[in-house]
Structure formats: structure tokens, C-alpha cells
PDB file of C-alpha atoms in Angstrom:
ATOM      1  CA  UNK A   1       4.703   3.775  -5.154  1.00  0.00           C
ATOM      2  CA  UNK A   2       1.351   2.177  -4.496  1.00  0.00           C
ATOM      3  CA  UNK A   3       1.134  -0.338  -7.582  1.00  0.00           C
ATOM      4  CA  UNK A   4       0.523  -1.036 -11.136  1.00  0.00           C
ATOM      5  CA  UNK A   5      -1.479   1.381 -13.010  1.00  0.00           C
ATOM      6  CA  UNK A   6      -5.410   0.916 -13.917  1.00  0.00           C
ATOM      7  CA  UNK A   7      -5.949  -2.487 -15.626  1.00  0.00           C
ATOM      8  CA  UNK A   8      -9.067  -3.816 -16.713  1.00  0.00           C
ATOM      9  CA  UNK A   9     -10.334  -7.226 -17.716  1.00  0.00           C
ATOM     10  CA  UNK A  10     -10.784  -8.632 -21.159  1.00  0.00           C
ATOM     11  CA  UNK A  11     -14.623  -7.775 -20.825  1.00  0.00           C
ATOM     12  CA  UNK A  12     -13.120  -4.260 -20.251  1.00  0.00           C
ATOM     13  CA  UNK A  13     -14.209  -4.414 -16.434  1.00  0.00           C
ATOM     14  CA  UNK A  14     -12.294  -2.047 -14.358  1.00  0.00           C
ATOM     15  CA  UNK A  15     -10.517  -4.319 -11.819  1.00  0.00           C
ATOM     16  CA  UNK A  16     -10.681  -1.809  -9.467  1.00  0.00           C
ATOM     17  CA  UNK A  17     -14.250  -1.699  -9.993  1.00  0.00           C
ATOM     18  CA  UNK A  18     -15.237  -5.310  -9.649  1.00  0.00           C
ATOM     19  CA  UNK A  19     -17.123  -6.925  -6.705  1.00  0.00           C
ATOM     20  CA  UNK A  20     -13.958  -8.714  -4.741  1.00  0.00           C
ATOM     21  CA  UNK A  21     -16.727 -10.258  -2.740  1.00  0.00           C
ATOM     22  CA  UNK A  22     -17.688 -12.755  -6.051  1.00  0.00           C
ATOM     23  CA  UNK A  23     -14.247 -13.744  -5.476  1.00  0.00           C
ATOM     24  CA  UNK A  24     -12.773 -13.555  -1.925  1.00  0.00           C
ATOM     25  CA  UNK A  25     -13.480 -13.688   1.754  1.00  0.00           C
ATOM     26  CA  UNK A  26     -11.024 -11.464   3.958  1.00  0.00           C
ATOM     27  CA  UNK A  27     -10.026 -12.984   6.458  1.00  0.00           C
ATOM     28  CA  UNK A  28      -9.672 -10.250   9.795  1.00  0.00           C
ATOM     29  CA  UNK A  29      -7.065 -12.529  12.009  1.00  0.00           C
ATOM     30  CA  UNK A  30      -4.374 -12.706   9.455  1.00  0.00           C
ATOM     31  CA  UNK A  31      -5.368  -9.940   6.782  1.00  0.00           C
ATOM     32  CA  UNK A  32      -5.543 -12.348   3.870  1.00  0.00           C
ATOM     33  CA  UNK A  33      -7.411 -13.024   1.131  1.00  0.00           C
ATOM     34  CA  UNK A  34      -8.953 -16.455   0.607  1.00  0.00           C
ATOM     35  CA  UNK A  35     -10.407 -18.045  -2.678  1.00  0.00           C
ATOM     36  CA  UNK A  36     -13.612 -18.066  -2.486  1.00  0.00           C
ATOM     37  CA  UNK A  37     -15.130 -21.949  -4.168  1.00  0.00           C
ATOM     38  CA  UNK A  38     -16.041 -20.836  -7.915  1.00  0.00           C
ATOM     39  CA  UNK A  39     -18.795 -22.000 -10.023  1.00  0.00           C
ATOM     40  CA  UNK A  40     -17.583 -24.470 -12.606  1.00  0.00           C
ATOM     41  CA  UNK A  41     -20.040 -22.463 -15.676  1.00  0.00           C
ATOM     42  CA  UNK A  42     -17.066 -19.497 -15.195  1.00  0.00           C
ATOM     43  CA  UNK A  43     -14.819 -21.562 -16.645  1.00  0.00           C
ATOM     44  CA  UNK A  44     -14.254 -22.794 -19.764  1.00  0.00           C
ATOM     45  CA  UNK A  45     -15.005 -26.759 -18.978  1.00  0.00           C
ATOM     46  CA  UNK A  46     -15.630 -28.677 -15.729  1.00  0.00           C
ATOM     47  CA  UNK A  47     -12.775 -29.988 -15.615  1.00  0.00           C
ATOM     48  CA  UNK A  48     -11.092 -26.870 -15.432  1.00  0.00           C
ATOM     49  CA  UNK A  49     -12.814 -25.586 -12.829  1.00  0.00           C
ATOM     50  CA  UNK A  50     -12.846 -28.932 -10.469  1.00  0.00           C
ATOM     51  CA  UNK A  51      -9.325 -28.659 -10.773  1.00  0.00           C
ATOM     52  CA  UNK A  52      -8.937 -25.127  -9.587  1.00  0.00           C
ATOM     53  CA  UNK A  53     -11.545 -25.409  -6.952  1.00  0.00           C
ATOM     54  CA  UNK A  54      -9.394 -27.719  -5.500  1.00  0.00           C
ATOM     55  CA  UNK A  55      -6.257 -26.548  -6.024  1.00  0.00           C
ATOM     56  CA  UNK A  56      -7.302 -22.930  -4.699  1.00  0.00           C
ATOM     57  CA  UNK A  57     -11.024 -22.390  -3.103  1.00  0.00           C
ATOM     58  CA  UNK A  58     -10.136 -21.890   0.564  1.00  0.00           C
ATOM     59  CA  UNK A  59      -6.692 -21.293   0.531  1.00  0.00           C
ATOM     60  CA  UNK A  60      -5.004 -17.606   0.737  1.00  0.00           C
ATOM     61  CA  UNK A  61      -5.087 -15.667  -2.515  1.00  0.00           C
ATOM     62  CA  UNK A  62      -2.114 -14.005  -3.815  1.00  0.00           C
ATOM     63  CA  UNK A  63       1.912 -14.223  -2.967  1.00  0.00           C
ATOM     64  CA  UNK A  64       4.943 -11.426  -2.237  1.00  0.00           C
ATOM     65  CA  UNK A  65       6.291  -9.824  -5.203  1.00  0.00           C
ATOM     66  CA  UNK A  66       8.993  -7.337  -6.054  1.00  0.00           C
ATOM     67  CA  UNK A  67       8.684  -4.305  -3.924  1.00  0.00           C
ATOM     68  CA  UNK A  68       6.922  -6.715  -0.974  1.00  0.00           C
ATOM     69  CA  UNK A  69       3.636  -6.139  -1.801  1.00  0.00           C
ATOM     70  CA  UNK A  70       1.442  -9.095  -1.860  1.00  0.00           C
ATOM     71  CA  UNK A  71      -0.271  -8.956  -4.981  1.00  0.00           C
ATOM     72  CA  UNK A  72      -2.822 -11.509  -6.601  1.00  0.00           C
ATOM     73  CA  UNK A  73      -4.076 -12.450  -9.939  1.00  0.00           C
ATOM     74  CA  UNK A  74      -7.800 -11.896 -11.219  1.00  0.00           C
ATOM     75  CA  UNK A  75      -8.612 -12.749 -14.697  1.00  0.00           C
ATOM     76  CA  UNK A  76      -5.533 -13.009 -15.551  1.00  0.00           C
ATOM     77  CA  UNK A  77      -4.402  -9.423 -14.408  1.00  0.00           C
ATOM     78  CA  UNK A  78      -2.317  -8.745 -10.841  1.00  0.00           C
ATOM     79  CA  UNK A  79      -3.603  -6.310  -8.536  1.00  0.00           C
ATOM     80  CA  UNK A  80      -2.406  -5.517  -4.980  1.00  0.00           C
ATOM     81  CA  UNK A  81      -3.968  -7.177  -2.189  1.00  0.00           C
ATOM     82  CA  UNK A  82      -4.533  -4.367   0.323  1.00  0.00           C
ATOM     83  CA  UNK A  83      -5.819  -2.265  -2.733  1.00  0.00           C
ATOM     84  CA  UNK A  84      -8.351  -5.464  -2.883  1.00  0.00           C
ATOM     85  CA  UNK A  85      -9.171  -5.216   0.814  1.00  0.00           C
ATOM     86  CA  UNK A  86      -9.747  -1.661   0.778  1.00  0.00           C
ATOM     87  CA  UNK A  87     -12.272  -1.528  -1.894  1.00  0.00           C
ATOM     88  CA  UNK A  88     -13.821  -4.847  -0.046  1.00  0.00           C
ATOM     89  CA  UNK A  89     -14.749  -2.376   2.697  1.00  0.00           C
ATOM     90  CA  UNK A  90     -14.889   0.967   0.848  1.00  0.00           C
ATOM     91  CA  UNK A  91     -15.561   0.698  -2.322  1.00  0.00           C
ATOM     92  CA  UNK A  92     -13.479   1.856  -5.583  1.00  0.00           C
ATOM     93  CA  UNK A  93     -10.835   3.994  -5.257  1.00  0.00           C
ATOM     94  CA  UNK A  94     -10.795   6.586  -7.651  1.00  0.00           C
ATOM     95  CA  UNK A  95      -7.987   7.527  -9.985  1.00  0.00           C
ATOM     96  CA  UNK A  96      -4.921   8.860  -8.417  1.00  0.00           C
ATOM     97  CA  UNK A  97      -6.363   7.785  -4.902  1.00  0.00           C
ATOM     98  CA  UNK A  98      -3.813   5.160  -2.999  1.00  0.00           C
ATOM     99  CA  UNK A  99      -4.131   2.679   0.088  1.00  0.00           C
ATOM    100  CA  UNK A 100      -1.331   3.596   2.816  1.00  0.00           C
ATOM    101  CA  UNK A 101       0.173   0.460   5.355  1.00  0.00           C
ATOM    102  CA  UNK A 102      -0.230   3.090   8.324  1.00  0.00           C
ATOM    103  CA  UNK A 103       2.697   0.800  10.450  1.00  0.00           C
ATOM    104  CA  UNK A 104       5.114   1.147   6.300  1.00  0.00           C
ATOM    105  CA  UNK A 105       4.981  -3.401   7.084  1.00  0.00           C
ATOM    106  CA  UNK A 106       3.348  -4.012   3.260  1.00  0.00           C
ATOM    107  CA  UNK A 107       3.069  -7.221   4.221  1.00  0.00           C
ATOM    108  CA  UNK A 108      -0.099  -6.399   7.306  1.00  0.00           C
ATOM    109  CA  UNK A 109      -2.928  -6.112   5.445  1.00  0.00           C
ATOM    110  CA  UNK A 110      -5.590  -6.045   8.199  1.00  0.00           C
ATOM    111  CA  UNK A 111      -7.979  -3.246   7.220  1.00  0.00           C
ATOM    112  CA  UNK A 112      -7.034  -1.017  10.972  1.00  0.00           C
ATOM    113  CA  UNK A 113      -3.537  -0.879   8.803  1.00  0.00           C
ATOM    114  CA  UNK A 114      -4.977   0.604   5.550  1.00  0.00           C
ATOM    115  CA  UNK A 115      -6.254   4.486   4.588  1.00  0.00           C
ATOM    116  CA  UNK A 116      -6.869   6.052   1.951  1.00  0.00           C
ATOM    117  CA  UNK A 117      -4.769   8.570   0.650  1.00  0.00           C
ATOM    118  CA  UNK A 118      -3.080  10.578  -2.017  1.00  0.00           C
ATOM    119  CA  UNK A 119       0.328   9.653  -3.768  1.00  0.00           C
ATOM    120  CA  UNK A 120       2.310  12.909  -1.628  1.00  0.00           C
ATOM    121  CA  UNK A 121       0.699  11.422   1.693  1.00  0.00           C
ATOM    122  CA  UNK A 122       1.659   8.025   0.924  1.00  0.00           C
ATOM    123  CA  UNK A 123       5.516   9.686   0.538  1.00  0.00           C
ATOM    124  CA  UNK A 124       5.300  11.534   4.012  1.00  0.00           C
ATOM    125  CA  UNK A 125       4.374   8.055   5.911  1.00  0.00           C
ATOM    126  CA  UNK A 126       8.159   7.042   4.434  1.00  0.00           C
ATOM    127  CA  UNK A 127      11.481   5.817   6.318  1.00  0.00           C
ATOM    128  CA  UNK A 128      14.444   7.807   6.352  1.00  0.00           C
ATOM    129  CA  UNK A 129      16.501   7.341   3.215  1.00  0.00           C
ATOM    130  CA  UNK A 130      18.905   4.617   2.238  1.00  0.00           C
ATOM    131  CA  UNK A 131      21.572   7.217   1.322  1.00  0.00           C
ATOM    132  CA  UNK A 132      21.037   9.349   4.715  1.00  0.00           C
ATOM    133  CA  UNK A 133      24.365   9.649   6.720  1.00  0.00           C
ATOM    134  CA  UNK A 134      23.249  11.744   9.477  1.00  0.00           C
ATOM    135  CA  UNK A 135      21.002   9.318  11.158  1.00  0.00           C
ATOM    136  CA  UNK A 136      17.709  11.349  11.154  1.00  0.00           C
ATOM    137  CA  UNK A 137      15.384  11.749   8.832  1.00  0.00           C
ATOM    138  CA  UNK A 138      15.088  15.282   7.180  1.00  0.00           C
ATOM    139  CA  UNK A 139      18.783  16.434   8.210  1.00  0.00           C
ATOM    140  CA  UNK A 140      21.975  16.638   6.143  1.00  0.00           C
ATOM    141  CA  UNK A 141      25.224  17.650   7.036  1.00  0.00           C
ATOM    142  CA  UNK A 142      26.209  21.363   6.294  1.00  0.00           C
ATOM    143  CA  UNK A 143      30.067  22.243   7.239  1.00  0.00           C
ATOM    144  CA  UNK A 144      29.881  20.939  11.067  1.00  0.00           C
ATOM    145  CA  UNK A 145      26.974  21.629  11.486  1.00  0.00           C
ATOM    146  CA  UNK A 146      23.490  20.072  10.790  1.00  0.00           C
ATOM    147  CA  UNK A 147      20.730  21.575   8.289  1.00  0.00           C
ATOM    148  CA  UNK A 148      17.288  20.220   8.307  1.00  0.00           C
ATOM    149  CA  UNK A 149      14.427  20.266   5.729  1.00  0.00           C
ATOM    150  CA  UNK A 150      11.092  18.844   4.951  1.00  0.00           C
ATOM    151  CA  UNK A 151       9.578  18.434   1.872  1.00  0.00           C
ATOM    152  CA  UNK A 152       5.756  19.715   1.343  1.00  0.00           C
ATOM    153  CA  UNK A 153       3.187  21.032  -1.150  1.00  0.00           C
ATOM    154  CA  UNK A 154       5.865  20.108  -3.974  1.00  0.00           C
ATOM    155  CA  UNK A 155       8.906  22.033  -2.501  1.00  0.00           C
ATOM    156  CA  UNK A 156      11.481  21.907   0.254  1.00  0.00           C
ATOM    157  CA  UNK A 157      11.489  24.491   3.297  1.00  0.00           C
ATOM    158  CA  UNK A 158      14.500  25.022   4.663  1.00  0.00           C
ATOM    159  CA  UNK A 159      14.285  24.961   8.711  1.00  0.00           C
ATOM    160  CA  UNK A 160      17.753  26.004   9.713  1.00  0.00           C
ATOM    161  CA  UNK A 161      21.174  24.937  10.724  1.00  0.00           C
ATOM    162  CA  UNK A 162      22.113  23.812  14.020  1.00  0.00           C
ATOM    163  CA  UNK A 163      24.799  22.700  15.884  1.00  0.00           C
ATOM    164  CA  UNK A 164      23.956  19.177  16.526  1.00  0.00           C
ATOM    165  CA  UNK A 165      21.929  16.373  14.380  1.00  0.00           C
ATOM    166  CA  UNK A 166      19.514  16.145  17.286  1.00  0.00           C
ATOM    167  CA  UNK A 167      18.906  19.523  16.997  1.00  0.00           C
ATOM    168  CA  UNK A 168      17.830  19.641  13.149  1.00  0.00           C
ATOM    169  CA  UNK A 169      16.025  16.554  13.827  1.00  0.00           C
ATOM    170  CA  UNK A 170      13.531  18.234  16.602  1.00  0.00           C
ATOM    171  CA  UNK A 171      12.903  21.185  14.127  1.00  0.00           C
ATOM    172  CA  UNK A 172      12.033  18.701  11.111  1.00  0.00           C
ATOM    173  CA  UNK A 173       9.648  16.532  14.267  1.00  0.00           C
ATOM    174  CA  UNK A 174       7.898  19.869  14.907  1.00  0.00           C
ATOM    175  CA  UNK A 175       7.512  20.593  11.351  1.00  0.00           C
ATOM    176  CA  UNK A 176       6.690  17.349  10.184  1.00  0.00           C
ATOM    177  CA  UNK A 177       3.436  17.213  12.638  1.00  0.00           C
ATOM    178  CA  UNK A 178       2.623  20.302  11.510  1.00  0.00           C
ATOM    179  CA  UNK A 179       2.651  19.826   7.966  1.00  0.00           C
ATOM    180  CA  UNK A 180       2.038  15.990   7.244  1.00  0.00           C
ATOM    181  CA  UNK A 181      -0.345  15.526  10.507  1.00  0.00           C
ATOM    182  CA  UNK A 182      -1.361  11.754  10.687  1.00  0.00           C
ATOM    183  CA  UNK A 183       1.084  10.980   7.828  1.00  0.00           C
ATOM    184  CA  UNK A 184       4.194  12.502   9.771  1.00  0.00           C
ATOM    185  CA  UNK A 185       6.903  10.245  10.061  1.00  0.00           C
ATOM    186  CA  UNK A 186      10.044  11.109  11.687  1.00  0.00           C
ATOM    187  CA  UNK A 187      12.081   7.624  11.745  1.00  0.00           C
TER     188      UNK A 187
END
């Protein structure tokens, strides 16, 4: 799952729709965010805002959370960082549309790691299951023998049974390129 659902601000502002660049530089080296000095009027005193200017302008925005996303806090509301990135460069993403780590590390948010895509792509770019006993991604045992599968347009197809897991595994590699293209991932 990419993130949180839509949140906006108490002004009502879309945080997906809000100009990151008021608030952050991206920093291409490392992939991280960094505070970006504020103007004390945008807070409620001066002393506030001295005090988080130094405590934050100029250092990296946001920590690791559950799931390891890195995730930050904007007016008071936490949105993921690469989701931040991406719209840095892109613009808003619309509703439904999610930011992929092409290498599955969520913690490499350089923007050559991030596309665009939709919540069934962001599944296909996946590791082999937790639960998965035969070693290879898309095949189960059957009997002795070794059934493979791959899931697409919101079914499973059935690719055979063969004799060893090596076997079903090149059949779900063929298919997997075919159907999921960039987003195959067979490891």
C-alpha cells in the first residue's frame, strides 16, 4: 500500500496539492527532504518560529515509520516523503494514482527511483511472499509437482504444472514480462 489516504489542511488545502517548494529543498545526493528556513509571520509568535527555525530549517525533513516509509509532517498532517518528491517534480498526483520505489528499498527516495503508477502496478513490482515455500515467486506446490500462476487484470491465470520449481518459475518469468512489462518482478 502506498500511504495514508487524501488529507487536507485546516484551511482545507489538499496536501497533495500544496507547493512542497514553500517548504522543502530536495536534496539529489541523498534523496531527502530538507526544511526549508520559514518566515516567522507563519507562525503564531516569533518566538515560535525562532525556535523552530533553529531546531529544523536545514536539517532533513521527516523520519521512518511503520511500514518503512519515511513520512513527514506538514501542518500538522503526515504525508509520505517520496509522494512529496514526486509532486516536487511532477506535480499532483491525482486520486487513486501512486509513487512506486522502482529498486521495492522505501527508504531511496532519489527521484530515478520513483514512477508513477496505479495501485495493481505498484502490487506487480512486489517480492515473493512471506508464506511462499517453494522458493519462487508465482509457484506452489501441486502433488510433486510444481504449478505456477500470475495474477493480472483482477484474476489468476493458471500457467501449468511442471515437474520441477524451476520449471513453473520460467513460465511465470515469461508471463510476468509479458503481462506486468516494466513492473515485472520475478524475485
Amino acid at each position: 500500500q502506498d500511504g495514508p489516504r487524501e488529507l487536507r489542511t485546516p484551511q482545507g488545502t489538499r496536501l497533495s496539492s500544496m507547493n512542497w517548494h514553500d517548504y522543502f529543498t530536495y536534496d539529489a545526493d541523498t534523496g531527502n527532504l530538507i526544511w526549508k528556513r520559514r518566515d516567522l509571520r507563519s507562525f503564531a509568535n516569533e518566538r515560535m518560529g525562532k525556535v523552530w527555525n533553529t531546531r529544523f530549517a536545514g536539517k532533513v525533513a521527516g523520519g521512518k515509520h511503520n511500514g518503512g516509509y519515511y513520512h513527514v509532517a506538514v501542518s500538522g498532517f503526515k504525508t509520505l516523503v517520496h509522494r512529496v518528491i514526486w509532486e516536487m517534480f511532477y506535480g499532483s498526483l491525482m486520486d487513486g494514482e501512486q509513487v512506486d520505489h522502482i529498486d521495492m528499498d522505501r527508504t531511496n527516495c532519489r527521484i530515478e527511483n520513483l514512477r508513477k503508477c496505479s495501485n495493481a502496478q505498484n502490487t506487480r513490482n512486489s517480492r515473493k511472499r512471506s508464506n511462499n515455500t517453494s522458493g519462487y515467486k508465482g509457484v506452489t506446490g501441486c502433488g510433486n509437482r510444481w504449478k505456477a500462476q500470475i495474477g493480472a487484470n483482477y484474476h489468476n491465470t493458471h500457467l501449468g504444472v511442471f515437474r520441477t520449481p524451476e520449471e513453473a518459475h520460467e513460465a511465470y518469468c515469461l508471463a510476468a514480462a509479458e503481462l506486468h512489462g516494466e513492473f515485472s518482478r520475478t524475485a
